[in-house]
Amino acid sequence: MSPAFSAEVLPTRTPRAFQTAVRRAAELLRAGEVVALPTETVYGLAANAMNAAAVEHIFEIKGRPAHNPIIVHVASVEMARQCVARWPAIAGKLARAFWPGPLTLVLPRAKEIPEVVTAGGPTVGVRWPNHPFIQAVLCECGFPLAAPSANLSNQISPTTAAHVRKHLGGKIPLIVDGGRSQVGIESAVLDLSVSPPRLLRPGMIHEPALLVITGELASGSGDSQGLLKSPGQLRKHYAPKAKLVLWSWHDEAALNAQISRLKVRSCKIHVIAHTRIPSGSRFSAVSVIPHDVAGFARAIYAELHQCDEAGADLIVVEALPETAEWRALADRLRRAAAG
Ligand code: TXA
Ligand code: MG
């Protein structure tokens, strides 16, 4: 059993607080501890990627299955190259176009990367995150950081320090508060160990943008190969406690009719709308979130956390546009709705 903690939450809003938090995080990471750090996508649960015991501890804390590999975070292309056995030209081009940013590149692993990080597999996912705090910690430590999202396995990723604290506050010594995650959903995971490159998990850097650089792209999610290669693409994942449905409606009467057809009685219904806003008379809560794709991504996980917090039984999310830029959000909500 891991010892019980009451996580210290350190702010980063002033230069002095930022520096204090960098030093504290680096000190704990050097000592082989696991700490929660902000990234631009979602909060990460970080450990020294070169320390197998520290990485094993991440699996324990999250209740993560041992077959699910962890992304290694770096603060330069040079650091990324040290984690991999090959750095093909396409990796260099993608890194120039999108790093630092929400794109993970899967490549043959360097032998120095412990097996626990790659779940025993031949490849490693590397990402240079675009958040000044984790970048400063990486520079201070000098080693790469293995970091999955800072939530219990299969639950919604955290986009604030408070989300992390609620779920993991008793299991880790430190949570660094770097503000709301600016992107709001997890990185795109692109497998460069196969040809053509295969998109294992869609992200806010969408397929048309990746295609400009790669020329070709196999779509990974949905088929059996993709599922095996990226366990995070299991059908049910990123799930709130409540049942979640994705519906469109013309007006409130149509929405009410759909709810009636579900035959649920006296349950707490939370509606998350972006375009057609119901009045809310029969719902326990109605949230309006932005209908531009970046704003929606930034807000959606906090809304789902809020639904869990409020004890919602049913979450009705207004259906999304069916264009390429919304695909990653459609993917996450489909998984949240599964099961
Ligand atoms: O934005 C993100 O990617 C966040 C932040 C913290 O960087 N991290 C994150 O990690 O979402 P995690 O562990 O929650 O999701 C990582 C996904 C999983 O679906 C995992 O299976 C896949 O990436 N993955 C990691 N390494 C892989 C590899 N070598 N081959 C295939 N898939 C890999
Ligand atoms: Mg995750």
Short mmCIF file of C-alpha atoms and ligand atoms in Angstrom, two decimals:
data_model
loop_
_atom_site.label_atom_id
_atom_site.label_comp_id
_atom_site.label_asym_id
_atom_site.label_seq_id
_atom_site.Cartn_x
_atom_site.Cartn_y
_atom_site.Cartn_z
CA MET A 1 0.00 0.00 0.00
CA SER A 2 1.20 3.50 -0.70
CA PRO A 3 1.49 5.78 2.29
CA ALA A 4 -1.37 8.21 2.78
CA PHE A 5 -0.61 11.79 1.82
CA SER A 6 -2.40 15.04 2.02
CA ALA A 7 -1.04 16.64 -1.12
CA GLU A 8 0.54 20.05 -0.84
CA VAL A 9 -0.94 22.30 -3.58
CA LEU A 10 1.55 24.90 -4.78
CA PRO A 11 0.52 27.96 -6.82
CA THR A 12 2.57 29.30 -9.74
CA ARG A 13 1.00 32.70 -10.37
CA THR A 14 3.91 34.90 -9.32
CA PRO A 15 7.53 34.47 -10.43
CA ARG A 16 8.49 33.63 -6.88
CA ALA A 17 5.74 31.04 -6.39
CA PHE A 18 6.63 29.55 -9.80
CA GLN A 19 10.29 29.14 -8.84
CA THR A 20 9.47 27.68 -5.43
CA ALA A 21 7.13 25.15 -7.06
CA VAL A 22 9.72 24.21 -9.73
CA ARG A 23 12.33 23.55 -7.04
CA ARG A 24 9.94 21.52 -4.88
CA ALA A 25 8.66 19.43 -7.81
CA ALA A 26 12.20 18.75 -9.06
CA GLU A 27 13.37 17.78 -5.59
CA LEU A 28 10.56 15.23 -5.21
CA LEU A 29 11.02 13.87 -8.75
CA ARG A 30 14.76 13.41 -8.17
CA ALA A 31 13.90 11.46 -5.03
CA GLY A 32 11.73 9.09 -7.10
CA GLU A 33 8.36 10.52 -6.01
CA VAL A 34 5.26 10.94 -8.17
CA VAL A 35 3.79 14.46 -8.45
CA ALA A 36 0.94 16.09 -10.40
CA LEU A 37 1.96 18.82 -12.84
CA PRO A 38 0.03 21.04 -15.25
CA THR A 39 0.38 20.60 -19.01
CA GLU A 40 -1.51 22.44 -21.73
CA THR A 41 -3.68 19.38 -22.51
CA VAL A 42 -4.62 17.95 -19.10
CA TYR A 43 -2.82 17.57 -15.76
CA GLY A 44 -0.17 14.82 -15.72
CA LEU A 45 0.96 12.42 -13.00
CA ALA A 46 4.72 12.63 -13.41
CA ALA A 47 7.75 10.56 -12.41
CA ASN A 48 11.35 10.27 -13.57
CA ALA A 49 10.98 8.22 -16.79
CA MET A 50 14.40 6.63 -16.22
CA ASN A 51 13.45 5.35 -12.76
CA ALA A 52 11.47 2.09 -13.16
CA ALA A 53 10.37 1.98 -9.53
CA ALA A 54 9.02 5.54 -9.70
CA VAL A 55 7.09 4.74 -12.89
CA GLU A 56 5.70 1.56 -11.32
CA HIS A 57 4.33 3.74 -8.58
CA ILE A 58 2.34 5.74 -11.18
CA PHE A 59 0.59 2.50 -12.25
CA GLU A 60 -0.22 1.73 -8.61
CA ILE A 61 -1.62 5.18 -7.86
CA LYS A 62 -3.84 5.23 -10.97
CA GLY A 63 -4.88 1.57 -10.83
CA ARG A 64 -3.61 1.46 -14.41
CA PRO A 65 -3.36 -1.89 -16.19
CA ALA A 66 0.29 -2.88 -16.74
CA HIS A 67 -0.26 -3.28 -20.49
CA ASN A 68 -0.96 0.43 -21.02
CA PRO A 69 2.25 2.36 -21.91
CA ILE A 70 2.96 5.86 -20.58
CA ILE A 71 3.93 8.94 -22.59
CA VAL A 72 7.41 10.38 -21.92
CA HIS A 73 7.56 14.17 -21.73
CA VAL A 74 10.62 16.11 -22.90
CA ALA A 75 11.67 19.74 -23.18
CA SER A 76 13.57 19.65 -26.49
CA VAL A 77 13.96 17.62 -29.66
CA GLU A 78 17.39 16.57 -28.40
CA MET A 79 15.81 15.10 -25.27
CA ALA A 80 13.19 13.32 -27.39
CA ARG A 81 15.92 11.78 -29.55
CA GLN A 82 17.57 10.33 -26.44
CA CYS A 83 14.36 8.41 -25.68
CA VAL A 84 14.07 6.75 -29.09
CA ALA A 85 16.16 4.33 -31.15
CA ARG A 86 15.37 6.09 -34.47
CA TRP A 87 14.37 9.65 -35.26
CA PRO A 88 13.06 9.59 -38.83
CA ALA A 89 12.86 12.75 -40.94
CA ILE A 90 9.07 12.77 -40.56
CA ALA A 91 9.47 13.05 -36.76
CA GLY A 92 11.69 16.11 -37.23
CA LYS A 93 9.12 17.72 -39.53
CA LEU A 94 6.22 17.03 -37.17
CA ALA A 95 8.20 18.33 -34.20
CA ARG A 96 9.05 21.53 -36.07
CA ALA A 97 5.40 22.02 -37.00
CA PHE A 98 3.68 21.12 -33.74
CA TRP A 99 6.09 21.04 -30.77
CA PRO A 100 5.88 22.12 -28.12
CA GLY A 101 2.22 21.09 -28.33
CA PRO A 102 -0.52 18.47 -28.00
CA LEU A 103 1.04 15.79 -30.24
CA THR A 104 2.63 12.53 -29.03
CA LEU A 105 4.94 10.69 -31.43
CA VAL A 106 5.29 6.92 -31.06
CA LEU A 107 8.73 5.65 -32.13
CA PRO A 108 11.00 2.64 -31.49
CA ARG A 109 12.18 2.98 -27.90
CA ALA A 110 15.76 3.59 -26.80
CA LYS A 111 17.10 0.75 -24.66
CA GLU A 112 17.62 3.22 -21.79
CA ILE A 113 13.84 3.66 -21.41
CA PRO A 114 12.67 1.16 -18.76
CA GLU A 115 10.24 -1.52 -19.94
CA VAL A 116 7.59 -0.47 -17.44
CA VAL A 117 7.22 2.86 -19.31
CA THR A 118 6.49 1.14 -22.63
CA ALA A 119 4.47 -1.67 -21.04
CA GLY A 120 7.08 -4.08 -22.37
CA GLY A 121 6.46 -2.94 -25.95
CA PRO A 122 9.03 -1.97 -28.60
CA THR A 123 7.89 1.66 -28.91
CA VAL A 124 7.73 4.78 -26.74
CA GLY A 125 5.45 7.81 -27.00
CA VAL A 126 7.25 11.16 -26.66
CA ARG A 127 5.78 14.64 -26.30
CA TRP A 128 7.14 18.14 -25.69
CA PRO A 129 4.31 19.82 -23.77
CA ASN A 130 3.52 23.48 -24.24
CA HIS A 131 3.22 24.60 -20.64
CA PRO A 132 5.94 26.73 -19.04
CA PHE A 133 5.74 24.97 -15.70
CA ILE A 134 6.42 21.40 -16.81
CA GLN A 135 9.04 22.76 -19.23
CA ALA A 136 10.82 24.47 -16.33
CA VAL A 137 10.68 21.28 -14.24
CA LEU A 138 12.06 19.21 -17.13
CA CYS A 139 14.95 21.67 -17.53
CA GLU A 140 15.65 21.70 -13.80
CA CYS A 141 15.61 17.87 -13.60
CA GLY A 142 17.45 17.14 -16.83
CA PHE A 143 15.64 13.79 -17.20
CA PRO A 144 12.43 13.04 -19.13
CA LEU A 145 9.15 12.65 -17.25
CA ALA A 146 6.76 9.75 -17.70
CA ALA A 147 3.27 11.13 -17.19
CA PRO A 148 -0.19 9.78 -17.88
CA SER A 149 -3.22 11.97 -17.18
CA ALA A 150 -3.56 12.56 -13.41
CA ASN A 151 -6.81 10.65 -12.86
CA LEU A 152 -7.73 7.17 -11.70
CA SER A 153 -7.67 4.73 -14.61
CA ASN A 154 -10.70 5.10 -16.96
CA GLN A 155 -11.97 8.29 -15.36
CA ILE A 156 -12.11 11.79 -16.79
CA SER A 157 -8.80 13.59 -17.16
CA PRO A 158 -8.25 16.56 -14.84
CA THR A 159 -8.08 20.07 -16.24
CA THR A 160 -7.61 21.87 -12.91
CA ALA A 161 -5.51 21.26 -9.80
CA ALA A 162 -8.77 20.87 -7.85
CA HIS A 163 -9.80 17.92 -10.04
CA VAL A 164 -6.47 16.22 -9.28
CA ARG A 165 -6.78 16.92 -5.58
CA LYS A 166 -10.25 15.44 -5.36
CA HIS A 167 -9.20 12.11 -6.87
CA LEU A 168 -5.51 11.75 -5.99
CA GLY A 169 -4.91 14.21 -3.16
CA GLY A 170 -4.53 11.37 -0.66
CA LYS A 171 -2.02 9.47 -2.76
CA ILE A 172 0.66 11.96 -3.80
CA PRO A 173 2.78 14.54 -1.96
CA LEU A 174 2.45 17.46 -4.40
CA ILE A 175 0.02 18.99 -6.90
CA VAL A 176 1.20 22.06 -8.77
CA ASP A 177 -1.56 24.46 -9.76
CA GLY A 178 -0.79 25.85 -13.22
CA GLY A 179 -4.31 27.09 -13.91
CA ARG A 180 -6.96 25.65 -16.20
CA SER A 181 -5.56 23.45 -18.95
CA GLN A 182 -5.51 25.59 -22.05
CA VAL A 183 -6.25 22.81 -24.58
CA GLY A 184 -8.49 20.73 -22.33
CA ILE A 185 -8.31 17.23 -23.86
CA GLU A 186 -5.43 14.78 -24.25
CA SER A 187 -2.80 14.96 -27.00
CA ALA A 188 -3.12 13.31 -30.40
CA VAL A 189 -1.08 10.07 -30.44
CA LEU A 190 0.58 9.38 -33.79
CA ASP A 191 2.41 6.11 -34.43
CA LEU A 192 5.50 6.73 -36.57
CA SER A 193 6.81 3.18 -36.15
CA VAL A 194 4.54 2.07 -38.99
CA SER A 195 4.16 3.30 -42.54
CA PRO A 196 2.06 5.25 -43.28
CA PRO A 197 1.84 6.90 -39.83
CA ARG A 198 -1.20 5.79 -37.85
CA LEU A 199 -3.31 8.09 -35.72
CA LEU A 200 -3.93 6.06 -32.54
CA ARG A 201 -5.76 8.81 -30.64
CA PRO A 202 -7.19 11.93 -32.28
CA GLY A 203 -6.44 15.27 -30.63
CA MET A 204 -6.93 18.97 -31.16
CA ILE A 205 -4.23 18.93 -33.85
CA HIS A 206 -6.61 17.42 -36.37
CA GLU A 207 -6.04 15.04 -39.28
CA PRO A 208 -6.00 17.67 -42.04
CA ALA A 209 -3.22 19.50 -40.16
CA LEU A 210 -1.19 16.30 -39.66
CA LEU A 211 -1.70 15.33 -43.31
CA VAL A 212 -0.05 18.54 -44.46
CA ILE A 213 3.17 17.19 -42.93
CA THR A 214 2.78 13.42 -43.28
CA GLY A 215 1.11 13.27 -46.71
CA GLU A 216 -0.51 9.97 -45.70
CA LEU A 217 -2.24 8.81 -42.55
CA ALA A 218 -3.84 5.56 -41.51
CA SER A 219 -6.77 5.99 -39.20
CA GLY A 220 -6.10 3.95 -36.09
CA SER A 221 -9.10 4.22 -33.87
CA GLY A 222 -11.87 1.75 -34.34
CA ASP A 223 -10.01 -1.12 -35.95
CA SER A 224 -8.51 -4.01 -34.04
CA GLN A 225 -4.91 -3.03 -34.76
CA GLY A 226 -5.45 0.43 -33.35
CA LEU A 227 -7.11 -0.98 -30.26
CA LEU A 228 -4.27 -3.34 -29.54
CA LYS A 229 -1.63 -0.74 -30.12
CA SER A 230 -3.10 1.91 -27.88
CA PRO A 231 -5.01 0.59 -24.89
CA GLY A 232 -6.23 4.12 -24.14
CA GLN A 233 -8.43 3.67 -27.19
CA LEU A 234 -10.54 1.03 -25.46
CA ARG A 235 -14.19 1.66 -26.18
CA LYS A 236 -15.15 2.74 -22.69
CA HIS A 237 -12.74 5.29 -21.34
CA TYR A 238 -12.71 8.84 -20.07
CA ALA A 239 -16.05 8.12 -18.42
CA PRO A 240 -18.09 10.10 -15.90
CA LYS A 241 -20.11 8.17 -13.30
CA ALA A 242 -23.46 9.08 -14.82
CA LYS A 243 -24.89 7.68 -18.03
CA LEU A 244 -24.02 10.04 -20.86
CA VAL A 245 -25.90 10.53 -24.12
CA LEU A 246 -25.08 12.69 -27.13
CA TRP A 247 -28.25 14.07 -28.71
CA SER A 248 -29.34 16.83 -31.03
CA TRP A 249 -32.67 18.61 -30.69
CA HIS A 250 -34.52 21.30 -32.60
CA ASP A 251 -36.24 22.74 -29.57
CA GLU A 252 -37.01 21.97 -25.97
CA ALA A 253 -40.12 19.91 -26.79
CA ALA A 254 -38.01 17.60 -28.94
CA LEU A 255 -35.45 17.25 -26.15
CA ASN A 256 -38.18 16.47 -23.62
CA ALA A 257 -39.64 13.86 -25.95
CA GLN A 258 -36.26 12.12 -26.20
CA ILE A 259 -35.94 12.10 -22.43
CA SER A 260 -39.43 10.66 -22.03
CA ARG A 261 -38.54 7.83 -24.40
CA LEU A 262 -35.67 6.86 -22.07
CA LYS A 263 -38.28 6.13 -19.36
CA VAL A 264 -36.10 7.35 -16.51
CA ARG A 265 -37.97 8.57 -13.46
CA SER A 266 -37.03 11.17 -10.88
CA CYS A 267 -33.44 11.24 -11.96
CA LYS A 268 -31.04 14.16 -11.94
CA ILE A 269 -30.53 15.25 -15.52
CA HIS A 270 -27.71 17.61 -16.42
CA VAL A 271 -27.76 19.15 -19.90
CA ILE A 272 -24.58 20.47 -21.54
CA ALA A 273 -25.56 22.61 -24.50
CA HIS A 274 -23.59 24.76 -26.92
CA THR A 275 -26.12 25.94 -29.54
CA ARG A 276 -29.77 25.22 -28.64
CA ILE A 277 -30.15 26.09 -24.99
CA PRO A 278 -33.12 24.56 -23.12
CA SER A 279 -34.83 26.57 -20.39
CA GLY A 280 -33.99 24.03 -17.75
CA SER A 281 -37.37 23.62 -16.07
CA ARG A 282 -37.14 19.85 -15.91
CA PHE A 283 -33.39 19.51 -15.52
CA SER A 284 -31.29 19.69 -12.39
CA ALA A 285 -28.74 21.76 -14.30
CA VAL A 286 -28.18 23.27 -17.71
CA SER A 287 -24.66 24.36 -18.67
CA VAL A 288 -23.89 26.43 -21.70
CA ILE A 289 -20.42 25.91 -23.07
CA PRO A 290 -18.76 27.59 -26.05
CA HIS A 291 -19.66 26.32 -29.51
CA ASP A 292 -16.27 27.09 -30.98
CA VAL A 293 -14.19 23.94 -30.95
CA ALA A 294 -11.30 25.23 -28.83
CA GLY A 295 -13.62 26.74 -26.23
CA PHE A 296 -15.69 23.56 -26.09
CA ALA A 297 -12.56 21.41 -25.58
CA ARG A 298 -11.32 23.68 -22.79
CA ALA A 299 -14.66 23.46 -20.96
CA ILE A 300 -16.01 19.94 -21.45
CA TYR A 301 -14.03 17.91 -18.90
CA ALA A 302 -14.66 20.46 -16.15
CA GLU A 303 -18.39 20.13 -16.93
CA LEU A 304 -18.23 16.34 -16.68
CA HIS A 305 -16.33 16.57 -13.38
CA GLN A 306 -19.03 18.97 -12.19
CA CYS A 307 -21.78 16.49 -13.15
CA ASP A 308 -20.07 13.78 -11.07
CA GLU A 309 -19.69 16.20 -8.19
CA ALA A 310 -23.38 17.13 -8.32
CA GLY A 311 -24.43 13.46 -8.44
CA ALA A 312 -26.06 13.65 -11.89
CA ASP A 313 -27.71 10.42 -13.07
CA LEU A 314 -27.96 11.35 -16.73
CA ILE A 315 -25.79 13.76 -18.72
CA VAL A 316 -27.24 14.96 -22.02
CA VAL A 317 -24.57 16.55 -24.23
CA GLU A 318 -25.69 18.41 -27.33
CA ALA A 319 -24.34 16.63 -30.41
CA LEU A 320 -21.24 18.04 -32.09
CA PRO A 321 -20.71 19.19 -35.66
CA GLU A 322 -19.34 16.37 -37.81
CA THR A 323 -16.24 18.07 -39.16
CA ALA A 324 -12.57 17.07 -38.85
CA GLU A 325 -11.78 19.66 -36.19
CA TRP A 326 -14.44 18.19 -33.86
CA ARG A 327 -13.34 14.59 -34.35
CA ALA A 328 -11.21 14.29 -31.18
CA LEU A 329 -14.06 15.66 -29.06
CA ALA A 330 -16.54 13.30 -30.71
CA ASP A 331 -14.11 10.45 -29.96
CA ARG A 332 -13.83 11.32 -26.25
CA LEU A 333 -17.58 11.80 -25.80
CA ARG A 334 -18.33 8.56 -27.62
CA ARG A 335 -16.06 6.75 -25.16
CA ALA A 336 -17.64 8.57 -22.23
CA ALA A 337 -21.04 7.40 -23.49
CA ALA A 338 -20.01 3.76 -23.95
CA GLY A 339 -20.85 1.05 -21.45
O1 TXA B 1 -2.05 15.05 -23.38
C1 TXA B 1 -1.64 13.98 -22.98
O2 TXA B 1 -1.25 13.09 -23.75
C2 TXA B 1 -1.61 13.74 -21.46
C3 TXA B 1 -0.63 14.74 -20.85
C4 TXA B 1 -0.40 14.49 -19.38
O3 TXA B 1 0.58 14.73 -21.56
N1 TXA B 1 -1.26 12.41 -21.18
C5 TXA B 1 -2.11 11.38 -21.38
O4 TXA B 1 -1.58 10.15 -20.99
O5 TXA B 1 -3.22 11.50 -21.85
P1 TXA B 1 -2.49 8.87 -20.84
O6 TXA B 1 -1.59 7.82 -20.28
O7 TXA B 1 -3.68 9.19 -20.07
O8 TXA B 1 -2.82 8.47 -22.33
C6 TXA B 1 -1.75 8.06 -23.15
C7 TXA B 1 -2.28 7.34 -24.34
C8 TXA B 1 -2.86 5.99 -23.97
O9 TXA B 1 -3.96 5.77 -24.83
C9 TXA B 1 -1.72 5.04 -24.28
O10 TXA B 1 -2.19 3.75 -24.57
C10 TXA B 1 -1.09 5.71 -25.48
O11 TXA B 1 -1.18 7.09 -25.22
N2 TXA B 1 0.34 5.37 -25.61
C11 TXA B 1 1.37 5.74 -24.83
N3 TXA B 1 2.53 5.20 -25.24
C12 TXA B 1 2.23 4.46 -26.35
C13 TXA B 1 2.98 3.62 -27.22
N4 TXA B 1 4.29 3.43 -27.06
N5 TXA B 1 2.32 3.02 -28.23
C14 TXA B 1 0.99 3.20 -28.41
N6 TXA B 1 0.22 3.96 -27.61
C15 TXA B 1 0.82 4.58 -26.58
MG MG B 2 -5.54 9.10 -19.41
#
